[in-house]
Coordinates of C-alpha atoms and ligand atoms in Angstrom, one line a residue:
X198 CA -80.2 -82.5 -27.8
X199 CA -80.8 -82.2 -24.0
X200 CA -79.6 -79.2 -21.8
X201 CA -76.7 -81.0 -20.3
X202 CA -75.5 -82.3 -23.8
X203 CA -75.5 -78.6 -25.1
X204 CA -73.6 -77.4 -22.0
X205 CA -70.9 -79.8 -22.3
X206 CA -70.0 -79.5 -25.9
X207 CA -68.5 -76.9 -27.8
X208 CA -69.8 -75.8 -31.3
X209 CA -67.5 -78.1 -33.1
X210 CA -68.4 -81.0 -31.2
X211 CA -72.0 -80.4 -31.4
X212 CA -71.8 -80.1 -35.2
X213 CA -69.7 -83.4 -35.4
X214 CA -72.1 -85.3 -33.1
X215 CA -75.1 -84.0 -35.3
X216 CA -73.4 -84.8 -38.6
X217 CA -74.7 -87.9 -40.3
X218 CA -72.3 -89.9 -42.3
X219 CA -72.1 -89.7 -46.0
X220 CA -74.3 -92.1 -47.7
X221 CA -72.2 -95.2 -48.9
X222 CA -74.7 -96.2 -51.6
X223 CA -77.8 -95.2 -53.6
X224 CA -80.6 -97.8 -53.9
X225 CA -83.3 -97.6 -56.4
X226 CA -86.0 -99.5 -54.2
X227 CA -85.3 -100.0 -50.6
X228 CA -87.4 -102.7 -49.0
X229 CA -87.3 -102.6 -45.1
X230 CA -88.4 -105.8 -43.5
X231 CA -88.4 -109.4 -44.5
X232 CA -91.8 -111.1 -43.6
X233 CA -94.1 -112.2 -46.5
X234 CA -94.8 -108.6 -47.5
X235 CA -91.2 -107.8 -47.8
X236 CA -90.1 -110.7 -49.7
X237 CA -93.1 -110.6 -52.0
X238 CA -92.3 -106.9 -52.7
X239 CA -88.6 -108.1 -53.4
X240 CA -89.9 -110.6 -55.8
X241 CA -91.9 -108.0 -57.9
X242 CA -89.6 -105.2 -57.8
X243 CA -86.5 -107.4 -58.9
X244 CA -88.6 -108.7 -61.7
X245 CA -89.4 -105.3 -62.7
X246 CA -85.5 -104.6 -62.9
X247 CA -85.6 -102.1 -59.9
X248 CA -82.7 -103.8 -58.2
X249 CA -84.3 -104.0 -54.9
X250 CA -82.4 -104.2 -51.6
X251 CA -84.0 -105.7 -48.5
X252 CA -82.7 -105.1 -44.9
X253 CA -84.2 -107.8 -43.0
X254 CA -84.5 -106.3 -39.6
X255 CA -84.4 -107.7 -36.0
X256 CA -86.2 -110.9 -36.8
X257 CA -85.2 -112.2 -40.3
X258 CA -88.3 -113.8 -41.7
X259 CA -90.8 -112.0 -39.4
X260 CA -93.4 -113.3 -37.2
X261 CA -93.9 -116.5 -39.2
X262 CA -90.3 -117.7 -37.9
X263 CA -92.3 -118.2 -34.6
X264 CA -94.9 -120.5 -36.2
X265 CA -94.8 -124.1 -36.5
X266 CA -97.1 -125.4 -39.2
X267 CA -98.8 -123.0 -41.7
X268 CA -101.7 -124.7 -43.3
X269 CA -103.5 -121.8 -44.8
X270 CA -101.0 -120.4 -47.2
X271 CA -102.1 -121.2 -50.7
X272 CA -100.1 -123.5 -52.7
X273 CA -99.1 -125.9 -49.8
X274 CA -101.6 -128.7 -49.6
X275 CA -99.7 -130.6 -47.1
X276 CA -98.8 -127.5 -45.1
X277 CA -95.6 -126.0 -44.4
X278 CA -93.4 -124.8 -41.3
X279 CA -93.1 -120.9 -40.9
X280 CA -89.4 -120.8 -41.2
X281 CA -89.4 -123.0 -44.3
X282 CA -92.0 -120.9 -46.0
X283 CA -89.9 -117.8 -45.3
X284 CA -86.8 -119.5 -46.6
X285 CA -88.6 -120.4 -49.9
X286 CA -89.9 -116.7 -50.1
X287 CA -86.3 -115.5 -49.4
X288 CA -85.0 -117.9 -52.2
X289 CA -87.5 -116.8 -54.7
X290 CA -86.9 -113.2 -54.0
X291 CA -83.0 -113.8 -54.5
X292 CA -83.6 -115.7 -57.7
X293 CA -84.6 -112.6 -59.4
X294 CA -81.6 -110.6 -58.1
X295 CA -83.2 -109.0 -54.8
X296 CA -80.3 -108.2 -52.7
X297 CA -81.1 -109.2 -49.0
X298 CA -79.0 -108.1 -46.2
X299 CA -78.6 -108.5 -42.5
X300 CA -79.2 -105.5 -40.7
X301 CA -81.9 -103.1 -39.1
X302 CA -82.9 -99.7 -40.3
X303 CA -82.5 -97.7 -37.2
X304 CA -83.7 -94.4 -38.6
X305 CA -84.9 -92.6 -41.7
X306 CA -85.2 -89.2 -43.3
X307 CA -88.2 -88.8 -45.5
X308 CA -88.2 -85.0 -45.5
X309 CA -86.4 -84.7 -48.6
X310 CA -85.3 -86.7 -51.6
X311 CA -83.4 -88.9 -52.0
X312 CA -84.7 -90.6 -48.8
X313 CA -82.1 -91.4 -46.3
X314 CA -82.0 -94.7 -44.1
X315 CA -79.4 -95.4 -41.6
X316 CA -78.6 -99.3 -41.0
X317 CA -77.6 -100.3 -37.5
X318 CA -77.1 -96.9 -36.5
X319 CA -74.1 -96.8 -38.8
X320 CA -74.3 -97.3 -42.4
X321 CA -76.1 -94.6 -44.5
X322 CA -78.0 -95.3 -47.8
X323 CA -80.1 -93.1 -50.0
X324 CA -83.0 -94.5 -52.0
X325 CA -85.6 -93.3 -54.7
X326 CA -88.5 -95.3 -53.2
X327 CA -88.9 -96.9 -49.9
X328 CA -91.2 -99.9 -49.1
X329 CA -92.2 -100.2 -45.5
X330 CA -92.8 -103.8 -44.6
X331 CA -91.6 -104.0 -40.9
X332 CA -94.7 -105.9 -39.7
X333 CA -96.3 -105.8 -36.2
X334 CA -95.4 -107.6 -32.9
X335 CA -98.1 -109.3 -30.9
X336 CA -98.2 -108.1 -27.5
X337 CA -97.3 -110.6 -24.7
X338 CA -97.9 -110.5 -20.9
X339 CA -94.2 -110.6 -20.2
X340 CA -94.1 -113.8 -18.2
X341 CA -90.9 -116.0 -18.4
X342 CA -93.2 -119.1 -18.7
X343 CA -94.9 -117.6 -21.6
X344 CA -91.7 -117.1 -23.6
X345 CA -90.2 -120.3 -22.7
X346 CA -93.5 -122.2 -24.0
X347 CA -93.9 -120.2 -27.3
X348 CA -94.1 -123.0 -29.8
X349 CA -95.2 -125.4 -27.1
X350 CA -98.7 -124.2 -26.7
X351 CA -98.4 -120.7 -26.4
X352 CA -99.3 -118.8 -29.2
X353 CA -100.5 -115.2 -30.4
X354 CA -102.4 -116.4 -33.5
X355 CA -105.6 -118.5 -33.2
X356 CA -106.0 -118.6 -36.9
X357 CA -102.7 -119.9 -37.5
X358 CA -102.5 -122.4 -34.8
X359 CA -106.1 -123.2 -33.6
X360 CA -106.3 -126.3 -35.9
X361 CA -103.9 -128.2 -33.4
X362 CA -106.5 -127.9 -30.6
X363 CA -109.4 -130.0 -32.0
X364 CA -111.3 -131.2 -29.0
X365 CA -108.8 -129.8 -26.7
X366 CA -109.2 -127.2 -23.9
X367 CA -107.7 -123.8 -24.6
X368 CA -107.6 -120.3 -23.0
X369 CA -107.5 -116.8 -24.8
X370 CA -106.5 -113.8 -22.8
X371 CA -107.9 -110.4 -23.7
X372 CA -111.3 -108.9 -23.7
X373 CA -111.1 -106.7 -27.1
X374 CA -112.5 -107.6 -30.6
X375 CA -109.6 -109.8 -31.5
X376 CA -110.0 -111.9 -28.2
X377 CA -113.6 -112.3 -28.8
X378 CA -112.9 -113.4 -32.4
X379 CA -110.2 -115.7 -31.6
X380 CA -112.3 -117.4 -28.7
X381 CA -115.2 -117.8 -31.3
X382 CA -112.8 -119.2 -33.8
X383 CA -111.4 -121.7 -31.4
X384 CA -114.7 -122.6 -30.3
X385 CA -115.6 -124.2 -33.6
X386 CA -112.5 -126.4 -33.1
X387 CA -111.7 -126.9 -29.2
X388 CA -113.9 -128.8 -26.9
X389 CA -113.8 -125.7 -24.5
X390 CA -112.6 -122.2 -24.5
X391 CA -111.8 -120.0 -21.4
X392 CA -111.7 -116.4 -22.2
X393 CA -109.5 -114.5 -19.5
X394 CA -110.6 -111.0 -19.0
X395 CA -108.8 -108.6 -16.4
X396 CA -111.7 -106.4 -16.0
X397 CA -115.4 -106.9 -14.8
X398 CA -116.4 -106.3 -18.5
X399 CA -115.1 -106.7 -22.0
X400 CA -113.9 -104.2 -24.3
X401 CA -115.2 -105.9 -27.5
X402 CA -118.1 -104.4 -29.4
X403 CA -121.5 -105.4 -28.2
X404 CA -122.1 -107.7 -30.9
X405 CA -119.0 -109.7 -30.2
X406 CA -119.7 -109.9 -26.6
X407 CA -123.1 -111.1 -27.1
X408 CA -121.7 -113.9 -29.4
X409 CA -119.1 -114.9 -26.7
X410 CA -121.6 -114.8 -23.9
X411 CA -124.1 -116.9 -25.7
X412 CA -121.5 -119.6 -27.0
X413 CA -122.0 -122.8 -25.0
X414 CA -118.4 -123.7 -25.4
X415 CA -116.8 -120.3 -24.0
X416 CA -116.6 -119.5 -20.5
X417 CA -115.6 -116.0 -19.8
X418 CA -113.4 -115.6 -16.6
X419 CA -113.9 -112.0 -15.8
X420 CA -111.5 -110.3 -13.2
X421 CA -108.8 -112.8 -13.8
X422 CA -105.2 -112.3 -14.5
X423 CA -102.5 -114.7 -15.6
X424 CA -99.8 -115.3 -13.1
X425 CA -97.9 -118.2 -15.0
X426 CA -98.3 -120.7 -17.9
X427 CA -97.6 -124.0 -16.5
X428 CA -96.0 -126.9 -18.4
X429 CA -92.7 -128.5 -19.0
X430 CA -92.3 -128.8 -22.9
X431 CA -96.1 -128.2 -23.5
X432 CA -98.6 -126.2 -21.8
X433 CA -100.7 -128.1 -19.4
X434 CA -102.3 -125.5 -17.2
X435 CA -102.3 -121.7 -16.3
X436 CA -102.2 -120.4 -12.9
X437 CA -104.7 -117.7 -12.5
X438 CA -105.6 -115.0 -9.9
X439 CA -109.2 -114.1 -9.5
X440 CA -110.0 -110.7 -7.9
X441 CA -113.0 -110.7 -5.7
X442 CA -113.1 -107.2 -4.2
X443 CA -110.2 -105.3 -2.8
X444 CA -108.3 -107.9 -0.4
X445 CA -109.8 -110.8 -1.7
X446 CA -108.1 -112.9 -4.2
X447 CA -108.2 -116.6 -5.2
X448 CA -105.3 -118.4 -7.0
X449 CA -105.7 -121.6 -8.7
X450 CA -104.5 -123.6 -11.4
X451 CA -106.7 -124.2 -14.7
X452 CA -105.8 -127.2 -16.9
X453 CA -105.4 -126.3 -20.5
X454 CA -103.7 -127.5 -23.6
X455 CA -103.3 -124.3 -25.5
X456 CA -102.9 -120.7 -24.4
X457 CA -103.7 -117.8 -26.7
X458 CA -102.6 -114.1 -26.5
X459 CA -105.0 -111.6 -27.9
X460 CA -104.1 -108.4 -26.0
X461 CA -103.2 -106.4 -29.1
X462 CA -100.6 -105.8 -31.6
X463 CA -98.0 -103.1 -31.9
X464 CA -97.1 -102.1 -35.4
X465 CA -93.4 -101.4 -36.0
X466 CA -93.8 -98.0 -37.2
X467 CA -92.0 -95.9 -34.7
X468 CA -89.0 -94.7 -36.7
X469 CA -91.4 -93.5 -39.6
X470 CA -93.9 -91.6 -37.5
X471 CA -92.1 -88.4 -37.9
X472 CA -92.7 -88.3 -41.5
X473 CA -95.5 -90.9 -42.3
X474 CA -99.1 -90.7 -41.1
X475 CA -100.4 -93.3 -38.8
X476 CA -103.5 -93.8 -37.0
X477 CA -104.0 -93.6 -33.2
X478 CA -102.6 -97.1 -32.5
X479 CA -99.4 -96.7 -34.8
X480 CA -100.6 -98.4 -38.2
X481 CA -99.4 -96.5 -41.1
X482 CA -102.3 -94.9 -43.2
X483 CA -102.3 -95.9 -46.9
X484 CA -104.2 -94.2 -49.5
X485 CA -107.5 -96.0 -50.5
X486 CA -106.9 -99.4 -52.2
X487 CA -103.1 -98.4 -52.8
X488 CA -99.9 -98.9 -50.7
X489 CA -99.3 -95.2 -51.0
X490 CA -98.4 -93.3 -47.6
X491 CA -98.6 -89.5 -47.5
X492 CA -94.8 -89.1 -48.5
X493 CA -94.7 -89.6 -52.4
X494 CA -92.5 -92.7 -53.2
X495 CA -92.8 -94.3 -49.6
X496 CA -95.1 -97.2 -49.6
X497 CA -96.4 -99.6 -46.8
X498 CA -97.4 -103.1 -47.0
X499 CA -98.1 -106.0 -44.6
X500 CA -99.1 -105.9 -41.0
X501 CA -97.4 -102.4 -40.4
X502 CA -100.5 -100.9 -42.2
X503 CA -103.1 -103.8 -41.6
X504 CA -105.0 -103.9 -38.4
X505 CA -107.7 -106.1 -39.7
X506 CA -106.6 -109.1 -41.7
X507 CA -102.9 -109.8 -40.5
X508 CA -102.5 -113.0 -42.4
X509 CA -99.4 -114.0 -44.2
X510 CA -101.2 -114.2 -47.5
X511 CA -102.8 -110.9 -47.2
X512 CA -99.3 -109.5 -46.3
X513 CA -97.9 -111.0 -49.4
X514 CA -100.6 -109.6 -51.4
X515 CA -99.9 -106.1 -50.3
X516 CA -96.1 -106.6 -50.7
X517 CA -97.0 -107.3 -54.5
X518 CA -99.1 -104.0 -54.5
X519 CA -96.2 -102.0 -53.0
X520 CA -93.8 -103.2 -55.6
X521 CA -96.3 -102.2 -58.4
X522 CA -96.9 -99.0 -56.9
X523 CA -93.1 -98.2 -56.5
X524 CA -92.7 -99.4 -60.1
X525 CA -95.2 -96.9 -61.2
X526 CA -94.0 -94.1 -59.0
X527 CA -90.2 -94.5 -60.4
X528 CA -91.3 -94.7 -64.2
X529 CA -93.5 -91.6 -63.6
X530 CA -90.7 -89.7 -61.8
X531 CA -88.3 -90.6 -64.6
X532 CA -90.6 -89.5 -67.3
X533 CA -91.2 -86.2 -65.6
X534 CA -87.7 -85.5 -65.1
X535 CA -87.0 -86.1 -68.8
X536 CA -90.0 -83.7 -69.9
Ligands
NDP1104 P1 -107.7 -103.8 -28.0 O1 -106.6 -102.9 -27.6 O2 -108.9 -103.5 -28.5 O3 -107.8 -104.9 -26.7 C1 -107.0 -105.5 -26.0 C2 -107.6 -106.3 -25.0 O4 -106.3 -106.9 -24.1 C3 -108.3 -105.3 -23.9 O5 -109.4 -106.3 -23.4 C4 -107.3 -105.3 -22.7 O6 -107.9 -105.1 -21.3 C5 -106.6 -106.5 -22.9 N1 -105.3 -106.6 -22.4 C6 -104.2 -105.6 -22.8 N2 -103.1 -105.7 -21.9 C7 -103.4 -106.9 -21.1 C8 -102.6 -107.5 -20.1 N3 -101.3 -107.2 -19.9 N4 -103.4 -108.5 -19.5 C9 -104.7 -108.9 -19.7 N5 -105.4 -108.2 -20.5 C10 -104.7 -107.4 -21.3 O7 -107.1 -104.9 -29.1 P2 -107.7 -105.7 -30.2 O8 -106.5 -106.6 -31.0 O9 -108.7 -106.7 -29.8 O10 -108.3 -104.9 -31.3 C11 -107.6 -103.8 -31.9 C12 -108.4 -103.1 -32.9 O11 -108.9 -103.9 -33.9 C13 -109.6 -102.7 -32.2 O12 -110.0 -101.2 -32.7 C14 -110.8 -103.5 -32.6 O13 -112.1 -103.2 -32.4 C15 -110.4 -104.0 -34.0 N6 -110.8 -105.2 -34.3 C16 -111.9 -105.3 -34.9 C17 -112.5 -106.6 -35.2 C18 -113.7 -106.9 -36.0 O14 -114.3 -105.7 -36.1 N7 -114.2 -107.9 -36.4 C19 -111.5 -107.9 -35.1 C20 -110.4 -107.5 -34.3 C21 -110.0 -106.4 -34.0 P3 -108.7 -103.7 -21.0 O15 -109.8 -103.6 -21.7 O16 -108.8 -104.1 -19.6 O17 -107.6 -102.6 -21.3

């Protein structure tokens, strides 16, 4: 509590402000997040009889709700839209008894068992095991036009949407390994790829830079920033500013069909960081090939612990792992308590 708060409150008021509500419910396996990882964890945990409860979070269905066609999720030879895929996964989890609820987990206490989670800063629940499947959010530049044209040519996932730009002209923003990788991937499909890099050099590893610079389809626009994405319903150009020394700028429109963001992702791990180990970017660290975090009984799956693959199918696979790890943890804990 801040200094002014302490001065303005007497002791009783301080206590009542600090006191958390009593838990309204005890849950065996609490799953936080409703992307492919969370729903798959729900399917497995429910089939194992663990009565899982999923709190869906701010964006029910996760990042795939922003995607149009998904053509690389196994089992859908004709492709499927992101929202329908997530609806199917939700139904499949519900079919085995997963209790799926609206609500965002706004804080947790993982310092003692049973673990506590607060939903929407109001409802308090306890849980024997927690599966964190809160995903990651792609970073955007923050332009109004960029938000408006999401799904109309603006994308933060070349692997998901690149296929729709066969023989088209696209631009990728960013100078890191992701941007290099996405530009190289898009160069196998598109007729031309511009890579918009804000500095005079790229941050990507040397080998990736070399590949990008040697690719005849990729043109790197160093010292360029994006001012606006242009287009009514679909992207048709991007307004760029080229910096040429301190007071010398050139503003121009570059015709393109697709605009890809590759300026990094932010794992949604903030509320867990006090208890769970994360790397320098914020990705939750899991143990070896498991979903175990440093807190016994707390598991992480999907993009919140994966900076490398970030695919719907890999997230689903890791959701399965987390449910199996939770099942083992619960049965071992029960066994130890009976001993
Ligand atoms: P990074 O943080 O490494 O790079 C982000 C890039 O986006 C930087 O070039 C940065 O510019 C640029 N950027 C950030 N904000 C803006 C903005 N507002 N406008 C314009 N440009 C912006 O993120 P990545 O996703 O590329 O990589 C994350 C991690 O994953 C890294 O450690 C990377 O090495 C790793 N990775 C490895 C891969 C591989 O090995 N195959 C593949 C993909 C990722 P600036 O440089 O000026 O700050």
